[in-house]
XYZ file of C-alpha atoms in Angstrom:
448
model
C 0.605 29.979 -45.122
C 3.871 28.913 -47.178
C 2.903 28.199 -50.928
C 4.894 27.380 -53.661
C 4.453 28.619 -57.179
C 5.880 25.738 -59.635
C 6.038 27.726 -63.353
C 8.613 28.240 -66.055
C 7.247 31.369 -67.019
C 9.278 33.794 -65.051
C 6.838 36.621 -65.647
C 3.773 34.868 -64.902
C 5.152 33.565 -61.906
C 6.059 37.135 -60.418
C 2.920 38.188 -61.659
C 0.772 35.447 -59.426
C 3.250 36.012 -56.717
C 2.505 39.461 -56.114
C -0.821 39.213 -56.194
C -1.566 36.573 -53.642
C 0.844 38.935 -51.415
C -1.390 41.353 -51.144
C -2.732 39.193 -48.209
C 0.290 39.042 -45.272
C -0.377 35.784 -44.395
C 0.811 33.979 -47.689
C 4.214 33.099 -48.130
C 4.763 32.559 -52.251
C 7.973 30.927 -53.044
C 8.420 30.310 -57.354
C 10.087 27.278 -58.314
C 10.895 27.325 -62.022
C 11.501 23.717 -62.555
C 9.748 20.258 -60.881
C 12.943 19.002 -59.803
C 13.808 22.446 -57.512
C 10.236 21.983 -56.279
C 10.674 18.464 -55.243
C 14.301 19.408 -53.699
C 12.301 22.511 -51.931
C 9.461 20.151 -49.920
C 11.423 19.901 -46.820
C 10.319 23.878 -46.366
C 6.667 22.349 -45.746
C 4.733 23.979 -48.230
C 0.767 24.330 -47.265
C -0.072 24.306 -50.949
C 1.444 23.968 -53.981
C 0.370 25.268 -57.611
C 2.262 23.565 -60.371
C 1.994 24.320 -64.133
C 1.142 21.365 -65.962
C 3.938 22.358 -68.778
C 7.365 22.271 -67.314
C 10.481 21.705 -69.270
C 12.179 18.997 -67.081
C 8.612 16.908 -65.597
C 5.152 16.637 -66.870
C 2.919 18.140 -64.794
C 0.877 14.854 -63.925
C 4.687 13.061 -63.467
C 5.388 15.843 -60.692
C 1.855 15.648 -58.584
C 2.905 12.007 -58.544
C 6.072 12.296 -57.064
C 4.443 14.974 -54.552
C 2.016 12.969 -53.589
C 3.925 9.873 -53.207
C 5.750 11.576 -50.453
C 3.292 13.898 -48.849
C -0.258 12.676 -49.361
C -2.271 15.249 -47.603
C -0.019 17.769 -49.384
C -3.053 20.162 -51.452
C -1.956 20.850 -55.123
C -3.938 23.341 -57.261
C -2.779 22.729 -61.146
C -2.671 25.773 -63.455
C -2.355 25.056 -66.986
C -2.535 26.340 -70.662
C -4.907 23.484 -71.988
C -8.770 23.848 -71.682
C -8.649 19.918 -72.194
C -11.162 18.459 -70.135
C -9.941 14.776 -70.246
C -6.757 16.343 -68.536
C -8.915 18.239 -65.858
C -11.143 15.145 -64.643
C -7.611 13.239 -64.620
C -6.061 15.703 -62.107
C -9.262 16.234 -60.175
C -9.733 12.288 -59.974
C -5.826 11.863 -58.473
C -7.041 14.553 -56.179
C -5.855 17.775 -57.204
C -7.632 20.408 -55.117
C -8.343 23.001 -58.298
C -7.688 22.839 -62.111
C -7.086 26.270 -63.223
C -6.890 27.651 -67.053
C -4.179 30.492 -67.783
C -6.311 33.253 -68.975
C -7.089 36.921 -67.729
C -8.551 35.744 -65.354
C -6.183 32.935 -63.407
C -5.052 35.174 -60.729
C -8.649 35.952 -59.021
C -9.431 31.804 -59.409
C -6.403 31.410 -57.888
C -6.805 33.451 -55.021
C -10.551 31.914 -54.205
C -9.323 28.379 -54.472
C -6.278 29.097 -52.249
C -9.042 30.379 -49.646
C -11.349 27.387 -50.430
C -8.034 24.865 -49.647
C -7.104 27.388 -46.548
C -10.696 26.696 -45.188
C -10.561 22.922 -45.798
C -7.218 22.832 -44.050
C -8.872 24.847 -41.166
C -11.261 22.467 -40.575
C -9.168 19.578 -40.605
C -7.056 20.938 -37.817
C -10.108 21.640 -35.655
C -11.690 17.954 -36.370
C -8.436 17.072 -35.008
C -8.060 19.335 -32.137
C -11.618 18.279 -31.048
C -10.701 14.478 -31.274
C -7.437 15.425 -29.067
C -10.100 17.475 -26.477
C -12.200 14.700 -26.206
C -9.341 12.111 -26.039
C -8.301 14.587 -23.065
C -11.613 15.113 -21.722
C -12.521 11.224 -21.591
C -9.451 10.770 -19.639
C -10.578 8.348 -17.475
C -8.459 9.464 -14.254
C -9.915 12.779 -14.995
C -13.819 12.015 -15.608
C -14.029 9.042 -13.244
C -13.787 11.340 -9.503
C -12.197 9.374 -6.762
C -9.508 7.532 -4.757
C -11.560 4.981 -3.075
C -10.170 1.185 -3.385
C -13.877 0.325 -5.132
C -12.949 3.076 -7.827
C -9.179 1.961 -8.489
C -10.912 -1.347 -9.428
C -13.237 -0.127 -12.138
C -10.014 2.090 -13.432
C -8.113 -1.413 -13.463
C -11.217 -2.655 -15.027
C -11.433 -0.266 -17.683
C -7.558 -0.475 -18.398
C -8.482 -4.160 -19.160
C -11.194 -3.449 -21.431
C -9.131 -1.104 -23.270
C -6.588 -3.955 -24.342
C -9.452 -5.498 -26.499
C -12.398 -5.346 -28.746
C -14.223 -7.322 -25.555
C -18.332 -6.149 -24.873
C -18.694 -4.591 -21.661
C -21.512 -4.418 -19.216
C -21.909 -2.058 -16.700
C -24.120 -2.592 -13.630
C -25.099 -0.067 -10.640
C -27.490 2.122 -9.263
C -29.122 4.857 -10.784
C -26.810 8.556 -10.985
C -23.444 6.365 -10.480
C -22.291 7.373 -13.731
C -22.442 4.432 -15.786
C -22.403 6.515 -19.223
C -19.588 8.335 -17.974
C -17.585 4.722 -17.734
C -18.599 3.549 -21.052
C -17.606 7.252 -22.873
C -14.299 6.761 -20.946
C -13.710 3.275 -22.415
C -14.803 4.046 -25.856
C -12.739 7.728 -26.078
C -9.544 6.147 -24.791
C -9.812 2.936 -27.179
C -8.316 2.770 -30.394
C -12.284 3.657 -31.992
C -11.832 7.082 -30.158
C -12.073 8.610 -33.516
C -15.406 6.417 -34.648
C -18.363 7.384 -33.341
C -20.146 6.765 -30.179
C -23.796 6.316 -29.951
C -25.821 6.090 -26.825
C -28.989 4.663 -27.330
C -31.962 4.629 -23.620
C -33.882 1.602 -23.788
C -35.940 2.829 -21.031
C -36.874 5.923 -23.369
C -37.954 4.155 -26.438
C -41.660 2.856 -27.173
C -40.988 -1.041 -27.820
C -43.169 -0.792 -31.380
C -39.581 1.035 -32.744
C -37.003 0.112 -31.158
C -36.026 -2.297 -34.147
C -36.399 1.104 -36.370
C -34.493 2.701 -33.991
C -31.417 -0.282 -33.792
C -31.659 -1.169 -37.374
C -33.144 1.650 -39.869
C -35.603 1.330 -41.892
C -36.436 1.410 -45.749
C -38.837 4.091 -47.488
C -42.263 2.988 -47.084
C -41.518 -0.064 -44.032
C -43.767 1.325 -42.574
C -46.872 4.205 -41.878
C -44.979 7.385 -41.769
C -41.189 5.806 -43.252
C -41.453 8.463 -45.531
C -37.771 8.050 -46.725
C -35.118 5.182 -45.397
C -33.009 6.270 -42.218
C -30.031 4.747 -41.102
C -30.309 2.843 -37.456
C -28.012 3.372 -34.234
C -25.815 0.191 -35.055
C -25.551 1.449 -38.674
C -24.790 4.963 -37.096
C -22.242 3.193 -34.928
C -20.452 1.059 -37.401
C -16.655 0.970 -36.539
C -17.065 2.550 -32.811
C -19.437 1.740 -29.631
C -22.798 1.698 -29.104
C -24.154 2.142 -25.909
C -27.344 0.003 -24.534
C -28.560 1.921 -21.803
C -30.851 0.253 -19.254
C -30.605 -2.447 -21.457
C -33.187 -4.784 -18.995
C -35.596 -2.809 -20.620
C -35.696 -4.434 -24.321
C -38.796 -5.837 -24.786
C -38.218 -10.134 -25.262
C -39.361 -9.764 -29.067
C -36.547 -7.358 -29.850
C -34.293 -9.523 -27.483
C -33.996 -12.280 -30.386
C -33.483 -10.083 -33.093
C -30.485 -8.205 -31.376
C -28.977 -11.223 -30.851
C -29.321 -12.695 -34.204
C -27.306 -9.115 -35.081
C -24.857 -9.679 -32.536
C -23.858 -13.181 -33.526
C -24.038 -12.886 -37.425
C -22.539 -9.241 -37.215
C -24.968 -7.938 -39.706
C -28.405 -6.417 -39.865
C -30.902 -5.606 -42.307
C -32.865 -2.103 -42.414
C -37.021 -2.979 -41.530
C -38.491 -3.461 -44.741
C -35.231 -4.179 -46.724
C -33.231 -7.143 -47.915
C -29.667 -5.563 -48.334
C -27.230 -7.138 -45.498
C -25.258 -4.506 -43.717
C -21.499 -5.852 -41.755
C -21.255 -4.430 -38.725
C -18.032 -3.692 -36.773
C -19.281 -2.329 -33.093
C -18.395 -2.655 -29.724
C -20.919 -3.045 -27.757
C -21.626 -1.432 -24.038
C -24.357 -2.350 -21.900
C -25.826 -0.963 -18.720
C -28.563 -1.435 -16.263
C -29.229 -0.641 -12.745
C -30.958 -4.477 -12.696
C -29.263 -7.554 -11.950
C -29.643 -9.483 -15.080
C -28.924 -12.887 -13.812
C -31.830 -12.534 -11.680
C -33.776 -11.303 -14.935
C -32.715 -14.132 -16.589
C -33.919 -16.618 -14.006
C -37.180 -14.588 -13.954
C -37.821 -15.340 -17.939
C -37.877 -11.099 -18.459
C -34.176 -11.369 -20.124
C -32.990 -14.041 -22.788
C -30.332 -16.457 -21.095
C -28.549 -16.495 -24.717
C -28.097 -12.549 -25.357
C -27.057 -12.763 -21.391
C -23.832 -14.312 -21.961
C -23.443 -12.743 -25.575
C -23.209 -8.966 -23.931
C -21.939 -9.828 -20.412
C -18.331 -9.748 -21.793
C -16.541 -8.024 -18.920
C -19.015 -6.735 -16.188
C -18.040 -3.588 -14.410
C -19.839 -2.751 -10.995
C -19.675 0.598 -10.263
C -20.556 0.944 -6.464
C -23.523 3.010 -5.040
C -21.822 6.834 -3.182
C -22.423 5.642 -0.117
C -20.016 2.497 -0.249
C -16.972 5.031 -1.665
C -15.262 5.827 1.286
C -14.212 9.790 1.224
C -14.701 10.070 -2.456
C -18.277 12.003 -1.522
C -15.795 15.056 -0.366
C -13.445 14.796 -3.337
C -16.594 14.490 -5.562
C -17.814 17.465 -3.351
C -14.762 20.119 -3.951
C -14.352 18.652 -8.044
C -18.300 19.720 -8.192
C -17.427 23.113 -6.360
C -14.528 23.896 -8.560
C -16.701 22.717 -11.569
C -19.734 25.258 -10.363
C -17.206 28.386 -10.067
C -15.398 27.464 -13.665
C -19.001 27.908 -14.766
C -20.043 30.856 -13.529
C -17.026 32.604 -13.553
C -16.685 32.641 -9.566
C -14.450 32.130 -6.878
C -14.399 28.511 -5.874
C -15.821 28.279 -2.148
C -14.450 26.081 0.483
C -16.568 23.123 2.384
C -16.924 24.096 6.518
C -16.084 20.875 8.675
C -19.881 20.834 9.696
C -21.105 20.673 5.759
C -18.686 17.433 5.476
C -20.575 16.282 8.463
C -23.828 16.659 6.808
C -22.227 15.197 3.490
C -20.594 12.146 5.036
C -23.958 11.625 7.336
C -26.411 11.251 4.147
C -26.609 8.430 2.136
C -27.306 9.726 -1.050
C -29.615 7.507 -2.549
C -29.368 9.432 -6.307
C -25.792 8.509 -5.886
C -23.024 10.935 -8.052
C -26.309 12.691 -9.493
C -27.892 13.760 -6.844
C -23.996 15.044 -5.010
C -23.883 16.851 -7.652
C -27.472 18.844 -7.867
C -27.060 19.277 -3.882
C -23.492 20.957 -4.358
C -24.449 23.551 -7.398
C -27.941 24.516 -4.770
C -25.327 25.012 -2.053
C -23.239 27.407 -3.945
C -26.135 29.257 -5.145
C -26.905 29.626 -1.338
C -23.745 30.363 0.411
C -23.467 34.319 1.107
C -20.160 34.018 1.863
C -16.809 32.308 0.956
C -17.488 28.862 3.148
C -20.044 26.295 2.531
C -22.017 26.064 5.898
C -24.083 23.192 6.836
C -27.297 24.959 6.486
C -26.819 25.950 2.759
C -26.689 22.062 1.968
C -30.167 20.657 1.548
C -31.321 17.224 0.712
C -34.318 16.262 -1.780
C -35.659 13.449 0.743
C -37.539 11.489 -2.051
C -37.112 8.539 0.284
C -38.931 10.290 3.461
C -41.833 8.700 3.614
C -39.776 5.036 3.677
C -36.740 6.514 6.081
C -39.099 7.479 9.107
C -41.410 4.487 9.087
C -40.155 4.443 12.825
C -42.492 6.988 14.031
C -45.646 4.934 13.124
C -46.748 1.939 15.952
C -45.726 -1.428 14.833
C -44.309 -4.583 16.373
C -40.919 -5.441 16.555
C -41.735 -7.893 14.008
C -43.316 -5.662 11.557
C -40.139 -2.775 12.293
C -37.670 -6.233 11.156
C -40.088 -6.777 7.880
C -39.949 -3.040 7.318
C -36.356 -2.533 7.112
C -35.480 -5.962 5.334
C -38.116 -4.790 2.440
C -36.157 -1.457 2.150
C -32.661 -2.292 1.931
C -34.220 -5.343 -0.845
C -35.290 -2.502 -3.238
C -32.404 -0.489 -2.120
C -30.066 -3.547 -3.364
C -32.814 -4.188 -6.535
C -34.112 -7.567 -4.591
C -30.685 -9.272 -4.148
C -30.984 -11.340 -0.998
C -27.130 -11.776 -0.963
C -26.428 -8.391 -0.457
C -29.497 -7.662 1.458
C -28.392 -10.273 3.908
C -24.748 -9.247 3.845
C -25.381 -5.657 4.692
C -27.740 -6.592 7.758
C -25.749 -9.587 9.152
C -28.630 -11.864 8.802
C -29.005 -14.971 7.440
C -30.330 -15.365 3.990
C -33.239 -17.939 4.917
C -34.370 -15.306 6.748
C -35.231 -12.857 4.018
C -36.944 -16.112 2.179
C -39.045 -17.244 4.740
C -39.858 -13.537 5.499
C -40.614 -13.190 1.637
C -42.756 -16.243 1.181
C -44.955 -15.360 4.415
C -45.410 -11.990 2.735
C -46.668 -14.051 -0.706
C -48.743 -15.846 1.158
C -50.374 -13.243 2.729
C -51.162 -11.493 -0.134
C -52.396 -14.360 -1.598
């Protein structure tokens, strides 16, 4: 650490100078006047202590010029007035210590010069964590694949990176639709404002307007002091709606009344608080089809729709399971220290074969079990073993039906498979789409 010792009092100077040697790692150059400390600040001090006194420039004239080029610079002031007015002056322009010569200068020296060192410290890791997670959030790098569907949500999210623009992101369940929204937000320019992810799903609907908007001491049974909300938490960066379906209607208005006047006001208080967030939604629902079943407000609809990202379902990626596969194998070794193992052509079979209905997710908690199983260097088919939640619903062809009844079986799973779009639905079977209807009104009127 380089630091420069601005005094005119020679001895005083040397005196300082040898004692904050004592530790290797400081530097001390003495500048006797403010002018050969100014001409000295292309050596990139760390810190400088200047005496308010100086024959040629006023103390408070010289941390002005310092600061006027290097802001950031920290300067500790020693001087030989115990005037108090001068102090709060120098501490209010941001000078790091005010010091008083006395006997004892050099030891409150030394422990502000640590305090400064530590404060410097810090700042450099804030900023080497901002540059990890501006490197982690990479998008190429957290987003696994080479599949055409995939290049078009990193097109996408290139797009929505070009503006402030609300995004919402639809798909199944364990495609990584937080993973998106963190890469949008870290690689925007509010990478360095926080991101807040708030689970609709996970929320009792009695406070979620707590939980978006604060509250005030005494709102409420138990508001035993005011809290700040998730938009307030998020002013200036993202927040993140997950399963966003899930708001109950009631809430619905009041988020959208925050959206468009882009403000809100704690529960139980009056004060108006601007907001500046970008908003990111998410569900696994299609919420034009919530809309047109009166569960989702048509309004706040088109207010967070902005530009919808689908991220497709595993099954529908091509060869990205395998690539997924080996990144979650490399990923398992890193973390446990091991050699990564390699996948046998038969455990690609049984990969490729499955359809992985828990999508990303479930790839990956069916990779870590295989590594854990493999006794050797290979991943063989037989250490790869599938959770089967949907078993009961996959083998309905060993019961005794009809024809008929086998054709309503299998259009009723891929419905809830595809969340009861009859486009897709009829797409993916090659079938028309009257034929789901009439199927589906027969079925209502049955049950009824």
């Amino acid at each position: 650490m380089k630091i420069f010792l601005v005094d005119d009092d020679p001895f005083f100077a040397e005196m300082l100078k040898y004692y904050l040697q004592l530790n290797p790692d400081y530097d001390v150059h003495i500048c006797n006047t403010g002018k050969e400390c100014l001409s000295a600040l292309y050596q990139a001090p760390d810190i400088i202590c200047i005496d308010f006194g100086l024959p040629d420039l006023q103390g408070d004239e010289l941390f002005t010029q310092i600061k006027s080029l290097y802001p950031d610079l920290p300067i500790i002031v020693i001087s030989g007035q115990e005037n108090i007015e001068v102090a709060v002056n120098f501490l209010k322009l941001g000078a790091k210590d005010y010091i008083v010569k006395n006997e004892h200068t050099k030891e409150l020296l030394w422990n502000s010069i640590i305090r400064v060192k530590e404060t410097i410290s810090l700042k450099q890791e804030v900023e080497d964590l901002k540059d990890e997670l501006g490197t982690k959030y990479a998008f190429e790098k957290t987003i696994i694949g080479q599949s055409e569907s995939i290049k078009k949500i990193f097109s996408k999210i290139n797009k929505a990176l070009q503006s402030n623009i609300n995004v919402s992101i639809t798909g199944e369940t364990g495609t990584g639709k937080e993973v998106v929204a963190k890469a949008i937000h870290y690689n925007s320019a509010r990478k360095n404002k926080p991101f807040i992810a708030v689970n609709m799903a996970a929320i009792p609907k009695e406070l979620v307007e707590s939980e978006f908007f604060g509250h005030e001491k005494g709102a409420f049974t138990g508001a035993s002091e005011r809290a700040s909300g998730k938009f307030e938490q998020a002013n200036g960066g993202t927040i993140f709606l997950d399963e966003i379906a899930e708001l109950d209607l009631n809430i619905q208005s009041k988020l959208l009344r925050a959206l468009q006047e882009r403000e809100i006001t704690r529960v139980g208080g009056s004060q108006k608080i601007k907001l500046d967030v970008r908003v990111i939604t998410a569900t696994h629902k299609d919420l034009a089809n919530e809309v047109k079943a009166g569960t989702f407000r048509e309004d706040l609809y088109y207010r967070i729709i902005g530009l919808p990202i689908e991220i497709p379902p595993l099954r529908d990626r091509e060869q990205d399971t395998l690539i997924l596969a080996r990144h979650f194998i490399e990923l398992f070794a890193k973390e446990n220290k091991s050699k990564p193992l390699v996948l046998s052509n038969e455990a690609k079979k049984k990969l490729l074969s499955y359809g992985f209905p828990g999508n990303v997710r479930e790839l990956k908690s069916v990779i870590d079990l295989a590594c854990v199983m493999s006794d050797q260097a290979e991943i063989m088919a037989e250490d790869i073993t599938f959770y089967n939640l949907e078993k009961k619903s996959e083998n309905f062809l060993h019961g005794q039906k009809t024809l008929k009844e086998y054709t309503t079986d299998i259009i009723i799973h891929f419905l809830k498979k595809n969340n009861n779009d009859v486009i897709k639905t009829a797409k993916m079977l090659d079938i028309g789409k009257s034929t789901i209807y009439n199927l589906l009104q027969h079925i209502e009127k049955k049950n009824t």
